[in-house]
PDB file of C-alpha atoms and ligand atoms in Angstrom:
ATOM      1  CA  UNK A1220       3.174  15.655 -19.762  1.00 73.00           C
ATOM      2  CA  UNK A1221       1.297  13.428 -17.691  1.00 83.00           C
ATOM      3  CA  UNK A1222      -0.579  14.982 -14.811  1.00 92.00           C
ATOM      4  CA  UNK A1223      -0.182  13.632 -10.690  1.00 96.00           C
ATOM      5  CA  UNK A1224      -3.642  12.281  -9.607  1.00 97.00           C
ATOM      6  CA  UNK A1225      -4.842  11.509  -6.287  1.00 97.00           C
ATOM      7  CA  UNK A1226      -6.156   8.704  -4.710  1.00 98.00           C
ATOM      8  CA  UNK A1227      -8.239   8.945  -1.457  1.00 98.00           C
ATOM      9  CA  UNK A1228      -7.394   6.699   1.526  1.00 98.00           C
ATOM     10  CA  UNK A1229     -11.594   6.873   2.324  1.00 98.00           C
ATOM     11  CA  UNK A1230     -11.016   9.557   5.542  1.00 98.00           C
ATOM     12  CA  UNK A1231     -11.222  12.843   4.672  1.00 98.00           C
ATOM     13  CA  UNK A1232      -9.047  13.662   7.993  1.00 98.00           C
ATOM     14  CA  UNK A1233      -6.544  11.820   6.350  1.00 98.00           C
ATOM     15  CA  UNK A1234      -6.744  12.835   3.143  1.00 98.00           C
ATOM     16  CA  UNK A1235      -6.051  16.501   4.521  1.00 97.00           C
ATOM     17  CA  UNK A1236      -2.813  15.723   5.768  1.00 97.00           C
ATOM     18  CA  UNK A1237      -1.908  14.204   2.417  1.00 97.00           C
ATOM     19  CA  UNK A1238      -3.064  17.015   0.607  1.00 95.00           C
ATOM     20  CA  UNK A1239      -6.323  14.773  -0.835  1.00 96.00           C
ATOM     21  CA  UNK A1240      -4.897  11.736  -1.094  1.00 97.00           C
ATOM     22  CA  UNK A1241      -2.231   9.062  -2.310  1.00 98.00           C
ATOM     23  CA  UNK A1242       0.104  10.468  -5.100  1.00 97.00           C
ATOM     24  CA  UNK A1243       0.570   8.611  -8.381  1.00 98.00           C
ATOM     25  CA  UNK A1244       3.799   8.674 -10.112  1.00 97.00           C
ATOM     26  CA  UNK A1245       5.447   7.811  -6.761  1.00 97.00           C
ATOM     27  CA  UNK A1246       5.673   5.028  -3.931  1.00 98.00           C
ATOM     28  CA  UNK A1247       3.867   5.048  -0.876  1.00 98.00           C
ATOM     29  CA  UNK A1248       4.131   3.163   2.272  1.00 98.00           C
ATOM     30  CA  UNK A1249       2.331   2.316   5.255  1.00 98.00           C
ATOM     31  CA  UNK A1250       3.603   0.614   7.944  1.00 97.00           C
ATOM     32  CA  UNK A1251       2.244  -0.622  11.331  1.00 96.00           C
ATOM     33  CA  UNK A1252       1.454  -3.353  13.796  1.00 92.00           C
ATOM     34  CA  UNK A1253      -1.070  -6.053  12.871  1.00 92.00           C
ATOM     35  CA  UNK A1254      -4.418  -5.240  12.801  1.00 93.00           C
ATOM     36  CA  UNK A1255      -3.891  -1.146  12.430  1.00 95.00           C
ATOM     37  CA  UNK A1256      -5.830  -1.313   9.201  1.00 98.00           C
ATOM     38  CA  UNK A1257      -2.992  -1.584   6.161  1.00 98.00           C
ATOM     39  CA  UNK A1258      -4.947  -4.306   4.663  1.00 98.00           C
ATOM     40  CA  UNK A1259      -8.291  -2.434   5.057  1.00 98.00           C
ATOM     41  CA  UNK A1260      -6.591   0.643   3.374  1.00 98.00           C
ATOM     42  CA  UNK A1261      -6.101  -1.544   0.737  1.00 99.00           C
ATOM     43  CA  UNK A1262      -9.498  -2.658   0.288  1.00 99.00           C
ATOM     44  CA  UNK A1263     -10.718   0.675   0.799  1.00 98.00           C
ATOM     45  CA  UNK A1264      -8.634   2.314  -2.115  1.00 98.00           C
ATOM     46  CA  UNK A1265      -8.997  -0.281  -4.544  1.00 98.00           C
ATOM     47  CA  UNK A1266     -12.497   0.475  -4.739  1.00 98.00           C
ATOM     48  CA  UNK A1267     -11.962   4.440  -4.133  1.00 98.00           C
ATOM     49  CA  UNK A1268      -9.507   4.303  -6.988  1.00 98.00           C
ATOM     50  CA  UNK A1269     -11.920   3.565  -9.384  1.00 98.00           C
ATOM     51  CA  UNK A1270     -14.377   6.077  -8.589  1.00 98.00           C
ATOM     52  CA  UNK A1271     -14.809   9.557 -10.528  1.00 98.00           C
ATOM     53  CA  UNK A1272     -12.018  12.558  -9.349  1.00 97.00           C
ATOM     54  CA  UNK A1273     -15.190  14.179  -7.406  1.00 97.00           C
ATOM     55  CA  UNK A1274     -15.136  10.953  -5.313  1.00 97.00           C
ATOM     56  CA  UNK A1275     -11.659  11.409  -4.659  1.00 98.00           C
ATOM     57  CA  UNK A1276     -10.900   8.613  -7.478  1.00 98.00           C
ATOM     58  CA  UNK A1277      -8.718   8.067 -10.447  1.00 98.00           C
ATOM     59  CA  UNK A1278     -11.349   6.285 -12.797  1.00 98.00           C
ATOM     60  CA  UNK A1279      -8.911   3.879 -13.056  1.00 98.00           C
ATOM     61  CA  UNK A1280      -8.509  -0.079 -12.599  1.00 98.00           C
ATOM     62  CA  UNK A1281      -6.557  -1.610  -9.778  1.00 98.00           C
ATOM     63  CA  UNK A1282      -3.740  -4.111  -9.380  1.00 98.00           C
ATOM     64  CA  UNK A1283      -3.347  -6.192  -6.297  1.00 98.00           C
ATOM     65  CA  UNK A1284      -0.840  -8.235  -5.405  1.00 98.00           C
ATOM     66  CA  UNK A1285      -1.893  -9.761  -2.086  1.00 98.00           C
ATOM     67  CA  UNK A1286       1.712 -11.823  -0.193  1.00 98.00           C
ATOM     68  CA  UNK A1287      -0.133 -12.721   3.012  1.00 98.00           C
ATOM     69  CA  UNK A1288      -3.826 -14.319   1.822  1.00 98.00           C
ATOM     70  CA  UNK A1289      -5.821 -11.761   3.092  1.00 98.00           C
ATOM     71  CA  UNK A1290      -7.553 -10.068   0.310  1.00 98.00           C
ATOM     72  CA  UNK A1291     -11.069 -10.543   1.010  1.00 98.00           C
ATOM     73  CA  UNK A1292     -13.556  -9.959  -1.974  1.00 98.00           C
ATOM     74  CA  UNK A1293     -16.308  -9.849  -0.107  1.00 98.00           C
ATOM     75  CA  UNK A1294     -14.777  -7.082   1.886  1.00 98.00           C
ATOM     76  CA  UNK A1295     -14.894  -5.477  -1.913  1.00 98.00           C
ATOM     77  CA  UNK A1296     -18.593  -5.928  -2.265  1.00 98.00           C
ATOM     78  CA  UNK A1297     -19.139  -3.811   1.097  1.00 98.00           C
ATOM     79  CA  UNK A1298     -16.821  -0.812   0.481  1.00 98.00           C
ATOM     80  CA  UNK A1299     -18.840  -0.821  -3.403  1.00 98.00           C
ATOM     81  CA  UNK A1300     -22.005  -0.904  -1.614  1.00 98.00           C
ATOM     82  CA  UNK A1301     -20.741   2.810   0.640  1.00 98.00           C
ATOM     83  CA  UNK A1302     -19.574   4.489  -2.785  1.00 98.00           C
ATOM     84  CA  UNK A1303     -23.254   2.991  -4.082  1.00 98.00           C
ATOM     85  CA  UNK A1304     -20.959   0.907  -7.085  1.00 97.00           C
ATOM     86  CA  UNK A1305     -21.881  -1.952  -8.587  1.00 98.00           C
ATOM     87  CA  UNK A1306     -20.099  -4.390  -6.753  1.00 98.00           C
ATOM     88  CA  UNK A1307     -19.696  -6.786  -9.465  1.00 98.00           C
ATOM     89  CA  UNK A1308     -17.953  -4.201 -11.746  1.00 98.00           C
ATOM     90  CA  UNK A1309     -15.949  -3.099  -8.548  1.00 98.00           C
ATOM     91  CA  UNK A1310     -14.690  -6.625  -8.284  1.00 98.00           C
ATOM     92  CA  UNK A1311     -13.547  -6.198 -12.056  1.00 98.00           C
ATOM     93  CA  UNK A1312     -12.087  -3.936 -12.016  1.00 98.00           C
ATOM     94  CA  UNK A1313      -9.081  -5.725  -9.864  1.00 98.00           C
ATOM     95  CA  UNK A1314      -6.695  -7.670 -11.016  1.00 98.00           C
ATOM     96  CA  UNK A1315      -5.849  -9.817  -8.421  1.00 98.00           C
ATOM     97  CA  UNK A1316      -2.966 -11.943  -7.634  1.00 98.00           C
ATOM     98  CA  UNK A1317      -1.734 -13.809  -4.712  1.00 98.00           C
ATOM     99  CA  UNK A1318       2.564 -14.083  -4.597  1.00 98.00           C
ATOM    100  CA  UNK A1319       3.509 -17.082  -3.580  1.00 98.00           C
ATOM    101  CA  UNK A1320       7.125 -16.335  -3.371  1.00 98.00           C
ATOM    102  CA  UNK A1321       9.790 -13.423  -4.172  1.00 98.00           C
ATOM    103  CA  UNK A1322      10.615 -14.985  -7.507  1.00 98.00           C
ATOM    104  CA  UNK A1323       6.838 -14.767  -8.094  1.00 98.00           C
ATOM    105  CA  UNK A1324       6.300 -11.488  -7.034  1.00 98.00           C
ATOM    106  CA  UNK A1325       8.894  -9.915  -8.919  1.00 98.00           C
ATOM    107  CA  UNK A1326       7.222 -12.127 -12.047  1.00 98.00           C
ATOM    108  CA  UNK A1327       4.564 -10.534 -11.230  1.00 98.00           C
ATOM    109  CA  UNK A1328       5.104  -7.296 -11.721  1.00 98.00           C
ATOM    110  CA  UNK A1329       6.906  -7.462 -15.155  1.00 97.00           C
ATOM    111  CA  UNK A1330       3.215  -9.743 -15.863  1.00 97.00           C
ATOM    112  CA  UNK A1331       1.757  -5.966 -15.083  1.00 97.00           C
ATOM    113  CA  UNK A1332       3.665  -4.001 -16.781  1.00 94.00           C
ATOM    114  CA  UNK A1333       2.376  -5.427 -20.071  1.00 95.00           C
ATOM    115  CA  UNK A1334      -1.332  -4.288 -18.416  1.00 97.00           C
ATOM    116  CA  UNK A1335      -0.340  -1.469 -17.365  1.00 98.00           C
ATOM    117  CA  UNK A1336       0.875  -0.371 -20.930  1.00 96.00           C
ATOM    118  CA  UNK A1337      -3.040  -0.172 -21.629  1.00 96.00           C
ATOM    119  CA  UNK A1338      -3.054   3.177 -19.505  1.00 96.00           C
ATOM    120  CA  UNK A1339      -6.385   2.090 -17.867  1.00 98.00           C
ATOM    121  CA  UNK A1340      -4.722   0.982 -14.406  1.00 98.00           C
ATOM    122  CA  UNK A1341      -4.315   3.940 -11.673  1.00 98.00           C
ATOM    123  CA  UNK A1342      -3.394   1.938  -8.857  1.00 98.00           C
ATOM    124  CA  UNK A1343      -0.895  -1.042  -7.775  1.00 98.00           C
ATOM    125  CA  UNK A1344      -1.401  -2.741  -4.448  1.00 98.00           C
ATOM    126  CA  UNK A1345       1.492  -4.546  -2.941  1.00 98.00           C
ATOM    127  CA  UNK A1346      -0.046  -5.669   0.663  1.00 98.00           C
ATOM    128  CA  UNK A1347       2.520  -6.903   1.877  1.00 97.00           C
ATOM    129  CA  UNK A1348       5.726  -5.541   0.169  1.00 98.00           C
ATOM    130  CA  UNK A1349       8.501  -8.008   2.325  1.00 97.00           C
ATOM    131  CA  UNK A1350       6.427 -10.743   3.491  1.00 97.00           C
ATOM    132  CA  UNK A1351       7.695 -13.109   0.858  1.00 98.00           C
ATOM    133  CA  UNK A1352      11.260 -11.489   0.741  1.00 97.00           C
ATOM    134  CA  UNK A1353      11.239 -12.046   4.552  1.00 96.00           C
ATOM    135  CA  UNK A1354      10.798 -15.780   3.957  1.00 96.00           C
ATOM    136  CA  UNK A1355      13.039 -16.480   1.256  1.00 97.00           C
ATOM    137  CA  UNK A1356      15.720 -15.244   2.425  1.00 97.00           C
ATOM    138  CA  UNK A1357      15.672 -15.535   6.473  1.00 92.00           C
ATOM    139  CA  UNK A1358      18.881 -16.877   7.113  1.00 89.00           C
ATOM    140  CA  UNK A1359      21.886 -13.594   8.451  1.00 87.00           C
ATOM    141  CA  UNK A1360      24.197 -14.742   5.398  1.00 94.00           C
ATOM    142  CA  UNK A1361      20.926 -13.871   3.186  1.00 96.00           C
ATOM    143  CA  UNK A1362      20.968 -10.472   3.924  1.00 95.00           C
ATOM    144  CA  UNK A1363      22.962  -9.074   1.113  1.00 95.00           C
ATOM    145  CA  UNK A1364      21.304 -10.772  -1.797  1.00 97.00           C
ATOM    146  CA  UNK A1365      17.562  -9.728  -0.439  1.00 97.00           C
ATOM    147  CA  UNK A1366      18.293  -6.267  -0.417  1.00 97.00           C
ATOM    148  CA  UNK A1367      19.755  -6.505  -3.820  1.00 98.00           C
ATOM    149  CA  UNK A1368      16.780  -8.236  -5.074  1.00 98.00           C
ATOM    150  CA  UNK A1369      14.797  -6.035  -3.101  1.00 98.00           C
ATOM    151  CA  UNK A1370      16.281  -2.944  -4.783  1.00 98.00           C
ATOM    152  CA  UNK A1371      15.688  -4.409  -8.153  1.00 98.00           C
ATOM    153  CA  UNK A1372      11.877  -4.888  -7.512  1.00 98.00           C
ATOM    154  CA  UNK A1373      11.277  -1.405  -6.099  1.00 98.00           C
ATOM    155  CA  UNK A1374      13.229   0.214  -8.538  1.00 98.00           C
ATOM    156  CA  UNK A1375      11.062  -1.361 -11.154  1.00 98.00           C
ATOM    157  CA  UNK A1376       8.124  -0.545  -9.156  1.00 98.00           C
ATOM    158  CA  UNK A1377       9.158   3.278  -8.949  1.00 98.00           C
ATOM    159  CA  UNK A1378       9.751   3.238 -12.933  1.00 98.00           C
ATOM    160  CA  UNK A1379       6.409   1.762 -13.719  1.00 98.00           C
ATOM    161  CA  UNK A1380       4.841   3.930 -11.440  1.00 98.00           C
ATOM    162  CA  UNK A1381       6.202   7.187 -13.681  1.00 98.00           C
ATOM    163  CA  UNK A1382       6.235   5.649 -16.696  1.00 97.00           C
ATOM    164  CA  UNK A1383       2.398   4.881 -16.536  1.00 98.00           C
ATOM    165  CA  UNK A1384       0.781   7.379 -14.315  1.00 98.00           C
ATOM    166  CA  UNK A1385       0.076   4.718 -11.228  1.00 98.00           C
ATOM    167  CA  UNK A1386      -0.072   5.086  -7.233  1.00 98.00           C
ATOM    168  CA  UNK A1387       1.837   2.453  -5.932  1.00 98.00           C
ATOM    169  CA  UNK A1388       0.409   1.882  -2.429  1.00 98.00           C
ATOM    170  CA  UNK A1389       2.782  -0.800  -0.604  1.00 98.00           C
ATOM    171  CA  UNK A1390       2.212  -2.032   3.278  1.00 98.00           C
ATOM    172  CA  UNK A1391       5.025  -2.749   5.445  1.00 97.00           C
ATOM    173  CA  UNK A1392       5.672  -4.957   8.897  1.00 94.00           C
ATOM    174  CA  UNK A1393       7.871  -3.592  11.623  1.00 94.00           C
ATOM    175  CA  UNK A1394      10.316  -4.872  13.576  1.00 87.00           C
ATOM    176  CA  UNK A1395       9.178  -7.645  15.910  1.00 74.00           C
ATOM    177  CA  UNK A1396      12.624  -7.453  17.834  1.00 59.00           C
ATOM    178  CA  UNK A1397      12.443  -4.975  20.901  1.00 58.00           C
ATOM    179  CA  UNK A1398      15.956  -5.060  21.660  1.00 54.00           C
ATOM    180  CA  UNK A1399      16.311  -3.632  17.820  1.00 52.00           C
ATOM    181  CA  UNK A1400      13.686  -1.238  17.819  1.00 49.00           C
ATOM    182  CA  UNK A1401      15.034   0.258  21.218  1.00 52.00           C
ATOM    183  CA  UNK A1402      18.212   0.667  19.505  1.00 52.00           C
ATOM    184  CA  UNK A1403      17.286   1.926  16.246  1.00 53.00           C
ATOM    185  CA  UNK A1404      13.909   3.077  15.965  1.00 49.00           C
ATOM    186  CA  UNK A1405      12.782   6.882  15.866  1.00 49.00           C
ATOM    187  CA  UNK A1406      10.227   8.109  18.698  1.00 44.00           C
ATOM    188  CA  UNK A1407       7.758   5.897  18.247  1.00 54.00           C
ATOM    189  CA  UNK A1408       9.553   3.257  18.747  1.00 58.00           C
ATOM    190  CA  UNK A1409       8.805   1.328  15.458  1.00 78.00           C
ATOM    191  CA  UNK A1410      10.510   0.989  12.851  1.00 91.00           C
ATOM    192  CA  UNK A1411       9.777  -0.778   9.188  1.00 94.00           C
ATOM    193  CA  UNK A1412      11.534  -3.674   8.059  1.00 94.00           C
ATOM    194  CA  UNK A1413      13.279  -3.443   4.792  1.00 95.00           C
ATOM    195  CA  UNK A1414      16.434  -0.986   5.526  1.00 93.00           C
ATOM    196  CA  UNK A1415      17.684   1.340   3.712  1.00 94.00           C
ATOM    197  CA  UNK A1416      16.773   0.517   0.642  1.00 96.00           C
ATOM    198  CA  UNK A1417      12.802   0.682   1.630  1.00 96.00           C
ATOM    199  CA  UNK A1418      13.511   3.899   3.154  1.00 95.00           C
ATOM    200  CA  UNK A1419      14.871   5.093  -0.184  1.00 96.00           C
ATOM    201  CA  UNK A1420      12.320   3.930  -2.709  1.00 97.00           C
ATOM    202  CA  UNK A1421       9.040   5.010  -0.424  1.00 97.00           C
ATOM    203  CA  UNK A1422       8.410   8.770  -1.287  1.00 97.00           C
ATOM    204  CA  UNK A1423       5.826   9.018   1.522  1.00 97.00           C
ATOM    205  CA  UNK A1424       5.759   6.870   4.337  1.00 97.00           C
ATOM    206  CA  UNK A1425       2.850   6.420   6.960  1.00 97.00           C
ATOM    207  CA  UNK A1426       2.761   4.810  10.041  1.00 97.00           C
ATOM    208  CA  UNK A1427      -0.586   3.479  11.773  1.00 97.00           C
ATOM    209  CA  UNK A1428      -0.952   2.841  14.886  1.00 96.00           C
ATOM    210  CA  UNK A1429      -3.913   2.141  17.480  1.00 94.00           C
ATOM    211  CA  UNK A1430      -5.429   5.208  19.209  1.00 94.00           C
ATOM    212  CA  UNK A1431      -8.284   5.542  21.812  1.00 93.00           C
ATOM    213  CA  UNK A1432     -11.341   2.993  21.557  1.00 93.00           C
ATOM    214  CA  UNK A1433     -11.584   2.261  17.887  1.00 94.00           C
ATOM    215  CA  UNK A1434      -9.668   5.251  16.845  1.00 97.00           C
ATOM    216  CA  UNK A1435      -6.624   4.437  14.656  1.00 98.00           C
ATOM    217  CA  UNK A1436      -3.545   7.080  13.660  1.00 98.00           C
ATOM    218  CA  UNK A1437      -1.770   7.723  10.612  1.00 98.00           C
ATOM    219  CA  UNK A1438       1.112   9.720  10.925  1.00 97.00           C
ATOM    220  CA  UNK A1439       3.170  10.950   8.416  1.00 97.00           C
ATOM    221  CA  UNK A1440       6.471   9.801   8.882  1.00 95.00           C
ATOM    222  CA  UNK A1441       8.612  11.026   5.454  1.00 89.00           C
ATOM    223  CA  UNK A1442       7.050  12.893   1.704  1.00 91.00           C
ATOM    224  CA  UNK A1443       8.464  15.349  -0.343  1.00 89.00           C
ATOM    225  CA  UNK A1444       5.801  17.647   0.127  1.00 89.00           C
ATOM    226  CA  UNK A1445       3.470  17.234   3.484  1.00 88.00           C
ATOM    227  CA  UNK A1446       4.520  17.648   7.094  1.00 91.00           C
ATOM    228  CA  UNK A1447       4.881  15.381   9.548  1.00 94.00           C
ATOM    229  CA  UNK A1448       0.984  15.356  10.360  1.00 96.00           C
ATOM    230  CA  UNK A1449      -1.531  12.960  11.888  1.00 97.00           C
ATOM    231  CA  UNK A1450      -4.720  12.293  11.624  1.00 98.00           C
ATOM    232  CA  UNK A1451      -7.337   9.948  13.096  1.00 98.00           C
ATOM    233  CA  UNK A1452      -9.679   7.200  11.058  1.00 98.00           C
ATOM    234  CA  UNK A1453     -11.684   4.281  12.043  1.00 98.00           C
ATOM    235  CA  UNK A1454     -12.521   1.065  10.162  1.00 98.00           C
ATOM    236  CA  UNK A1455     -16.083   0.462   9.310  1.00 98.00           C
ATOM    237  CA  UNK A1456     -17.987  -2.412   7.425  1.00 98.00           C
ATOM    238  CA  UNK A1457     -17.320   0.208   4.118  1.00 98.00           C
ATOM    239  CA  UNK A1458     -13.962   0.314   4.904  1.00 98.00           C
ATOM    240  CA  UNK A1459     -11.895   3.206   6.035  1.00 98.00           C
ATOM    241  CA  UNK A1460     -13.391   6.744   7.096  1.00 98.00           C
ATOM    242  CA  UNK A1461     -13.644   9.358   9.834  1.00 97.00           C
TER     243      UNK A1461
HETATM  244  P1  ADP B2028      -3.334  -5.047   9.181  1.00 81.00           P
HETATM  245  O1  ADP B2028      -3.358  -5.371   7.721  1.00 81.00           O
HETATM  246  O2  ADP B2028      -2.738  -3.735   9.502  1.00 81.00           O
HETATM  247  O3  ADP B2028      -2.764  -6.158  10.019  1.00 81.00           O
HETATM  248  P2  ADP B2028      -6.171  -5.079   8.851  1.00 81.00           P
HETATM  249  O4  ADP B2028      -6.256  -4.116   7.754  1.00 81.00           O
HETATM  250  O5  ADP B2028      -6.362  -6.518   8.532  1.00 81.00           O
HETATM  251  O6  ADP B2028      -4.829  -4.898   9.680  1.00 81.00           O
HETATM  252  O7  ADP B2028      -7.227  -4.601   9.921  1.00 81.00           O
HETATM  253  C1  ADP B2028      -7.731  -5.478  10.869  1.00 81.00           C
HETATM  254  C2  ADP B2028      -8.752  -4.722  11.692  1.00 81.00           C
HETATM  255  O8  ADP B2028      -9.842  -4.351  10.840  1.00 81.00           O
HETATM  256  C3  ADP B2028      -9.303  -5.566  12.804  1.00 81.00           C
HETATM  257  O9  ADP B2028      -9.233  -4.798  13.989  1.00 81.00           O
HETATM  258  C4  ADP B2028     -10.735  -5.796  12.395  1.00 81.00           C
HETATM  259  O10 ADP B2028     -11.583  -5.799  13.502  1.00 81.00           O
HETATM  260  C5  ADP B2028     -11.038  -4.599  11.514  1.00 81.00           C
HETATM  261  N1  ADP B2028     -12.100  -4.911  10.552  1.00 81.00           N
HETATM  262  C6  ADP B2028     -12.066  -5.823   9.571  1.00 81.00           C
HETATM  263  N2  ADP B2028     -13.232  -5.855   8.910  1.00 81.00           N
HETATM  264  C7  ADP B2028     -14.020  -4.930   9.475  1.00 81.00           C
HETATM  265  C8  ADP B2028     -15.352  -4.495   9.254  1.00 81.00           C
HETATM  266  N3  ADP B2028     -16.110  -5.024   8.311  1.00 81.00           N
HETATM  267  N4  ADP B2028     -15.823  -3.513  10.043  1.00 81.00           N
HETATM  268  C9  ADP B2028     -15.057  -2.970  10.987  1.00 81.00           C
HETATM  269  N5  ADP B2028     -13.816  -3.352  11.264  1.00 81.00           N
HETATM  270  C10 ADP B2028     -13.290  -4.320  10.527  1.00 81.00           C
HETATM  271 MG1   MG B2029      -2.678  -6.988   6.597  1.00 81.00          MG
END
């Protein structure tokens, strides 16, 4: 039987709340405004990830599938130089791919599940999960048909992430629309875009949000085995931390 491993976000405050880290085997979310850190999270971990257990790693490579353009390999280079990596191995060690639509994405990840079949990966990026979804299919009438296509690519993603041992770490947007988050959203008064079918397939959900000063907060939102907990991390030139 294969054994859950963790993955460390790169704050140990957060980590705590999480019980040491991102789960394999299982989807994770985070979700937040722009410019909370979801895309440093995933620059963080994709280094993290590779790292031995005692670093709070998987020794494993990394898949990233980057929707909005903003993977930043340099960024990669600085978060190797904190965990004192070599930063060209670091940047090997990710695959990297850029979706350029939902069609593509969902290509993709059956591309990946060929790699994955090697049992070296550990961790599967998805930064942003709805990005391209959002864009093909914008239009009211369209609504039916994404979330059907949307259900088919997470329920792969969940099976893959069993079937091979992997954390799937996904970002999310929230809703833009104040009216709709008035109506529908939960105390914080943000809510994720992707329905019900998102809210299904995450196992653990985070959102981030801005604190004091350069403080940022993840708060545990949904998981099967933490409660609802926050805790506070900053971003730094070696990514995230305390
Ligand atoms: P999101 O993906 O949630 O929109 P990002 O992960 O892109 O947000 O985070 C953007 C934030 O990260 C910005 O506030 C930016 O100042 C900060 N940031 C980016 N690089 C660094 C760095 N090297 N050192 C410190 N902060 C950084
Ligand atoms: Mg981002």
């Amino acid at each position: 039987r294969k054994r859950v491993v963790r993955v460390s976000t790169g704050s140990k405050q957060w980590d705590a709340i999480l019980n040491g880290g991102f789960q394999s085997m299982s989807i994770s979310e985070v979700y937040g405004e722009f410019r909370c850190g979801k895309t440093q999270l995933c620059h963080t971990m994709s280094v993290i990830a590779q790292l031995p257990k005692d670093m709070g790693g998987a020794e494993g490579k990394v898949a990233y599938i980057d929707t909005e353009g903003t993977f930043r390999p340099e960024r990669i280079v600085q978060i190797a130089e904190r965990f004192g990596v070599d930063p060209e191995q670091a940047q090997e060690n990710i695959s990297y791919a850029r979706a350029l639509n939902s069609e593509h994405q969902w290509e993709l990840l059956n591309t990946l599940s060929m790699s994955f079949a090697t049992n070296e990966y550990r961790l599967l990026i998805i930064d942003s999960i709805m990005a391209c979804f959002r864009v093909d299919y914008c239009g009211r009438g369209e609504l039916s048909e994404r979330q059907q296509k949307l259900n088919q690519f997470l329920s792969k993603l969940n099976q893959m992430a069993e079937e091979f041992n992997i954390c799937v770490l996904m970002t999310n947007q929230v809703q833009s629309d104040p009216g709709a988050s008035a109506l529908f959203a939960g105390a914080d008064g943000r809510k994720p875009v992707g329905g019900h079918v998102l809210a299904h397939a995450s196992a653990t959900r985070i959102l981030l949000r801005k604190g004091r000063g350069e403080e940022r907060v993840a708060k545990i939102q949904d998981s099967p085995d933490c409660p609802e907990r926050e805790a506070t991390y900053i971003i730094t030139n070696g990514g995230i931390n305390d």
